[in-house]
Amino acid sequence: MADRMPEEPGGTRDAFRALAARDGRRGGLLPSALERARAGTAEEPEAWAPRVASDVGLPAATGLGAATYYADLATPRGERHVRVCTATACFAAGGGRHLGQVEEALGVPAGRVDAEGRTSLQAVHCLGYCYAGPAALDGRRPCAGPDLVDQLAGRTEPHAPGIPVADSTGAPVLLAGIVAGETAWGTWRHAVSRLRPEDVRERIAASGLRGRGGAGFPVAAKWSAALGKGDVVVVANGDEGDPGSYADRLLMEEDPERVLVGLALACLACRARRGTVLVRSEYPNAAVRLRRAVSRAIAAGDLAPSVHEAGPKPFVEIAEGAGSYVAGEETALIARLEGGRGVARPRPPYPTDHGLWDAPTVVNNAETLAAVPWIVQHGGPAYARRGTTDETGTKLVCLSERFARPGAYEVELGTPVREIVTRIGGGLKEGRELVALQIGGPLGGFLAGDALDVPLTSQALADRGAALGHAGIVAFDADVDPVELLRHTWEFAADESCGACSPCRVGSRRGLALARAEGAPGETYEPMARLMTEASLCAFGRRVPLAVRSLARAYGTALAGWDR
């Protein structure tokens, strides 16, 4: 039959993708249509999402599925919509008390809208103001600092400082534009007129550049894996969700051209005519600045004005997320771009074989792409001489509000964590005692404050039970209750599990219940944690028990029983 639902590679069926693709990929119209509908109503998704799907030519259930999955769509909105950060750095800034204080000041609980429909409140996990928390977005206006409640209550003027930034390497790669004022478009113009795709790939291969989004996969190998399989699509992943990290936000807001040039060079290397940047909804200014940068690049003739006119100069579009941590995982991100629920998909097939609308798709995070222009300009060996032999190059590390000098710093990989904490970060503010560090977000891990003699590399941190991740570093002083921090970690896991697999969906909820109970977790915890680690569909479920284990080890007897 001509309209028979096609099978996915491997024999499985993706009903949503088949339906959306059959009518000209109408699923791609769904995210923005749902967002527009949600912005105008406080009603539950059941009242409006099915109609939105029908209006774009899709079954009603497709709209309801997405609208009940993404936090931004599922949460009701009043005339004034406030998103307050409850992520790790903001939790550390005030012991997690600020959410209750905001609820009291605004007169509405999180996840609800007041009786008059005027004010709604949404608790979110990270707004990228980890250096100045606690933080909130009042509409699109940021508010941050210890007086957050007064700002939202109208007792003081809203304010949020810019990101403090500095280079510690002497020759910045990622901060070349922000610190040194270097533009990246000259590199692109030279490359598109004089370099072959294989020339770009060879320079990246020689550099040893690995993905900076957490997995650390060799970039050149990923690009090569997509070649010769059809029309390639390149996606810049700006859905930076690790609490404690704001590197991608910095780059997309302050040097969007560098991210776009990196994306364009990746398109050239992969012979792709189309590129997409997916930006977190929690970063509204980043989306605005990227769109402006794309418009300027089109006017200058550096990017194609439409996909039909694309060639070596690609067509680039900007898309936005809708409030989901797991949607930063590459297969879940692709599902978001297609209009579906942002859940992880089994691999294989890998996105480089069957990605966005089954096209071979390369996904690199924004920081990874921001390194590409420097490498293409200066050569792969110059980059490979930096960092360590096994993990080359530089990395942006983000220090949280507890540090004396919070901010984003470019460092070479291999820099000792202790040096980052003491020399670069200045230790903790007011001379407070450092009890523990979280590195790499909630799926990274924890180090005890007296166990920082470890180089900043993926392997060295993994050997200590931690992970590099996005290299966000959140400090905890003695004012933070380790038991409350444990509960906070499990709350994040339960809130953000996409629910696609039972080990993670059930395990995260069970872990939270155990953490909320008094005392040690009991005999049932170890087999549950092992099941999550071994059987979860994606890294989210696999990493949660490991992060909890590292937390327990960092705090010792205070969290006895959780170090299994």
Short mmCIF file of N, CA and C in Angstrom, two decimals, residues 15 53 66 68 134 188 194 220 257 262 264 266 289 303-304 306 323 335 380 389 391 408 436 484 494 533:
data_model
loop_
_atom_site.label_atom_id
_atom_site.label_comp_id
_atom_site.label_asym_id
_atom_site.label_seq_id
_atom_site.Cartn_x
_atom_site.Cartn_y
_atom_site.Cartn_z
N ALA A 15 5.75 6.05 14.52
CA ALA A 15 4.47 6.49 13.96
C ALA A 15 4.45 7.99 13.72
N ALA A 53 -2.41 20.78 16.51
CA ALA A 53 -1.92 19.72 15.63
C ALA A 53 -2.80 19.58 14.40
N ALA A 66 3.36 16.15 22.54
CA ALA A 66 4.43 17.12 22.74
C ALA A 66 4.10 18.12 23.84
N THR A 68 2.25 17.86 26.48
CA THR A 68 2.27 17.33 27.84
C THR A 68 3.66 16.85 28.24
N PRO A 134 20.80 33.23 43.25
CA PRO A 134 19.74 32.58 42.49
C PRO A 134 19.18 33.50 41.41
N TRP A 188 36.05 31.82 7.39
CA TRP A 188 35.03 31.17 6.57
C TRP A 188 35.17 31.56 5.10
N ARG A 194 38.71 28.53 -0.98
CA ARG A 194 40.00 27.92 -1.30
C ARG A 194 40.22 26.51 -0.74
N ALA A 220 36.14 14.75 13.87
CA ALA A 220 36.41 14.37 12.49
C ALA A 220 35.80 13.01 12.16
N GLU A 257 28.64 34.85 15.92
CA GLU A 257 29.27 34.65 14.62
C GLU A 257 30.24 33.47 14.64
N GLY A 262 31.64 28.15 12.78
CA GLY A 262 31.94 26.75 13.06
C GLY A 262 30.92 25.83 12.43
N ALA A 264 29.06 26.55 9.75
CA ALA A 264 29.25 26.62 8.30
C ALA A 264 30.44 25.77 7.86
N ALA A 266 31.58 23.14 9.41
CA ALA A 266 31.14 21.74 9.54
C ALA A 266 30.29 21.34 8.35
N ARG A 289 20.07 36.90 19.38
CA ARG A 289 21.36 37.33 18.83
C ARG A 289 21.82 36.42 17.70
N LEU A 303 26.08 33.41 4.09
CA LEU A 303 25.16 32.29 4.23
C LEU A 303 24.07 32.40 3.17
N ALA A 304 23.49 31.28 2.82
CA ALA A 304 22.44 31.27 1.80
C ALA A 304 21.13 31.79 2.36
N SER A 306 18.12 30.93 1.48
CA SER A 306 17.10 29.88 1.51
C SER A 306 17.77 28.55 1.23
N GLY A 323 12.09 23.30 27.18
CA GLY A 323 12.19 22.94 28.58
C GLY A 323 12.28 21.44 28.81
N ALA A 335 14.37 14.50 17.68
CA ALA A 335 12.92 14.32 17.84
C ALA A 335 12.24 15.66 18.09
N GLY A 380 45.61 22.07 12.47
CA GLY A 380 45.37 21.06 13.49
C GLY A 380 46.52 20.85 14.44
N THR A 389 48.35 15.03 25.65
CA THR A 389 48.55 14.19 24.47
C THR A 389 47.27 13.47 24.08
N GLU A 391 44.08 14.24 25.29
CA GLU A 391 42.92 15.13 25.23
C GLU A 391 43.43 16.53 24.93
N ALA A 408 33.34 32.53 33.50
CA ALA A 408 33.76 31.57 32.49
C ALA A 408 35.21 31.82 32.13
N ALA A 436 32.81 20.48 48.95
CA ALA A 436 32.70 19.58 47.80
C ALA A 436 32.53 20.40 46.53
N GLU A 484 20.16 17.22 52.01
CA GLU A 484 19.32 18.01 51.11
C GLU A 484 19.91 18.04 49.70
N ALA A 494 14.36 12.68 38.79
CA ALA A 494 12.96 12.32 38.63
C ALA A 494 12.21 13.31 37.75
N THR A 533 22.17 1.76 35.86
CA THR A 533 23.48 1.95 35.23
C THR A 533 23.66 1.07 34.01
#
